XYZ file of C-alpha atoms in Angstrom:
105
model
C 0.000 0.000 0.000
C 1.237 3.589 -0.510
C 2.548 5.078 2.265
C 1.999 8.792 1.028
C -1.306 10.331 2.006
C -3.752 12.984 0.460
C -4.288 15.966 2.299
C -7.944 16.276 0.770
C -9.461 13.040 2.048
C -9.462 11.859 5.659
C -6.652 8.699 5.882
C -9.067 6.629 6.720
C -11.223 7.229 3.651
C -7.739 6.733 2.029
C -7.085 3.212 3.544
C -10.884 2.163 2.618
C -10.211 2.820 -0.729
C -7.000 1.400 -1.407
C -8.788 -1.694 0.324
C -11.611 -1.374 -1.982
C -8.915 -1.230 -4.937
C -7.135 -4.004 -3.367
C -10.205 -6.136 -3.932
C -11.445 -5.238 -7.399
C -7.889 -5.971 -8.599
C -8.418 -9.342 -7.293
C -5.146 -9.168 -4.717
C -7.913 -10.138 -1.851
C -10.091 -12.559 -2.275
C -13.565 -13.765 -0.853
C -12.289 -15.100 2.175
C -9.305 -13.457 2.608
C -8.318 -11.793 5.689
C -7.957 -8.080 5.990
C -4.142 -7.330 7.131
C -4.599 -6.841 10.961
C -5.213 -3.180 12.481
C -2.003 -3.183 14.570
C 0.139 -4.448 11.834
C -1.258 -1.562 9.512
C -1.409 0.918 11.820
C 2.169 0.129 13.074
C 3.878 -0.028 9.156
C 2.216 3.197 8.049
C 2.277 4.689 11.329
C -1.157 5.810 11.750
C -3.518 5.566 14.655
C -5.606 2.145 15.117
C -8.506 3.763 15.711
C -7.887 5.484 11.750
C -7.774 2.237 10.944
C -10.714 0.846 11.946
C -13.043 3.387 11.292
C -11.623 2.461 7.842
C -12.175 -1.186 7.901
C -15.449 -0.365 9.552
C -16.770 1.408 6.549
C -15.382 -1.531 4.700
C -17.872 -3.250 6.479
C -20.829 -1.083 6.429
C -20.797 -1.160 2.786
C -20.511 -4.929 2.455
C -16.930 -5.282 1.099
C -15.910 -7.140 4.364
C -17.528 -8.892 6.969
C -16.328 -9.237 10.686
C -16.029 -13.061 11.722
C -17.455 -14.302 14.870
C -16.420 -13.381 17.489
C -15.850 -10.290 16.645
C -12.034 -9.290 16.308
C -10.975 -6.833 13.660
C -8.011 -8.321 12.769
C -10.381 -11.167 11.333
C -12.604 -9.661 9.089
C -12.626 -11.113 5.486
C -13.665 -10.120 2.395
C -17.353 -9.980 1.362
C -17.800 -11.195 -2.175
C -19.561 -8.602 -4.251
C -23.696 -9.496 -4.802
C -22.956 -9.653 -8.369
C -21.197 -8.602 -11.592
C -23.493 -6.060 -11.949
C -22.854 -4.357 -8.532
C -19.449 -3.746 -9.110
C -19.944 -2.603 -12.544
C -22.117 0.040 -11.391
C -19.811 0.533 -8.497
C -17.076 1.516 -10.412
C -18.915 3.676 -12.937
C -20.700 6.013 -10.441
C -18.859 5.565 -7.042
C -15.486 4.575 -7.337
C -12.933 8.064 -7.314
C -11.200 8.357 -10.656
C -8.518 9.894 -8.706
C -7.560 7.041 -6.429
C -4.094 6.549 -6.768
C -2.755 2.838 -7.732
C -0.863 0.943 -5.804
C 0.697 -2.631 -5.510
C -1.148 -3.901 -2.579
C 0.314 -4.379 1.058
C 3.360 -4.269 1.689
C-alpha cells in the first residue's frame, strides 16, 4: 500500500479505498483476511482507531464482513452481490482519482 497520504481526504477514507482497490484488482479474495489493524497501523504509522473506522466502513458497505467473534483483525472479504454491482460501483462511485498501488506491503 502507498505510504503517502492525500491531504484532501481523511486517511481513513484513504485506507478504505486502497482496500476497496485491493479487492477489485483481485489481490484479496472472498475469504481473505484483511491485514490486521495493529500491523497496519504500526507499518504506516497511523492511529488504530484510523484504521478501523476504515475497515469499519469496509464493512458497512458490504466489502468485508467481521467473523465471529468479533475481532478486527479477522474480518474477510465480502464477495460482491454480483457482476453487476461492481460494474455500477465503479462507474458512479469509485474516485477516478484514487491513486494505484501494488497492494500491502
Amino acid at each position: 500500500m502507498e505510504r503517502e497520504w492525500n491531504d484532501g481526504q481523511p486517511i481513513y477514507r484513504q485506507l478504505r479505498d486502497r482496500v476497496v482497490a485491493m479487492i477489485l484488482d483481485g489481490v484479496l479474495k472472498e475469504g481473505d483476511p484483511l491485514p490486521s489493524v495493529r500491523n497496519v497501523a504500526s507499518e504506516y504509522r497511523v492511529n488504530p482507531l484510523t484504521v478501523l473506522k476504515g475497515y469499519q466502513q469496509l464493512v458497512d458497505e458490504g466489502w468485508s464482513r467481521p467473523a465471529r467473534p468479533r475481532h478486527v483483525h479477522q474480518r474477510r472479504c465480502a464477495p460482491l452481490a454480483a457482476a453487476s454491482r461492481r460494474e455500477k460501483f465503479l462507474a458512479e462511485q469509485w474516485p477516478e482519482s484514487t491513486p494505484p498501488f501494488s497492494g500491502l506491503a
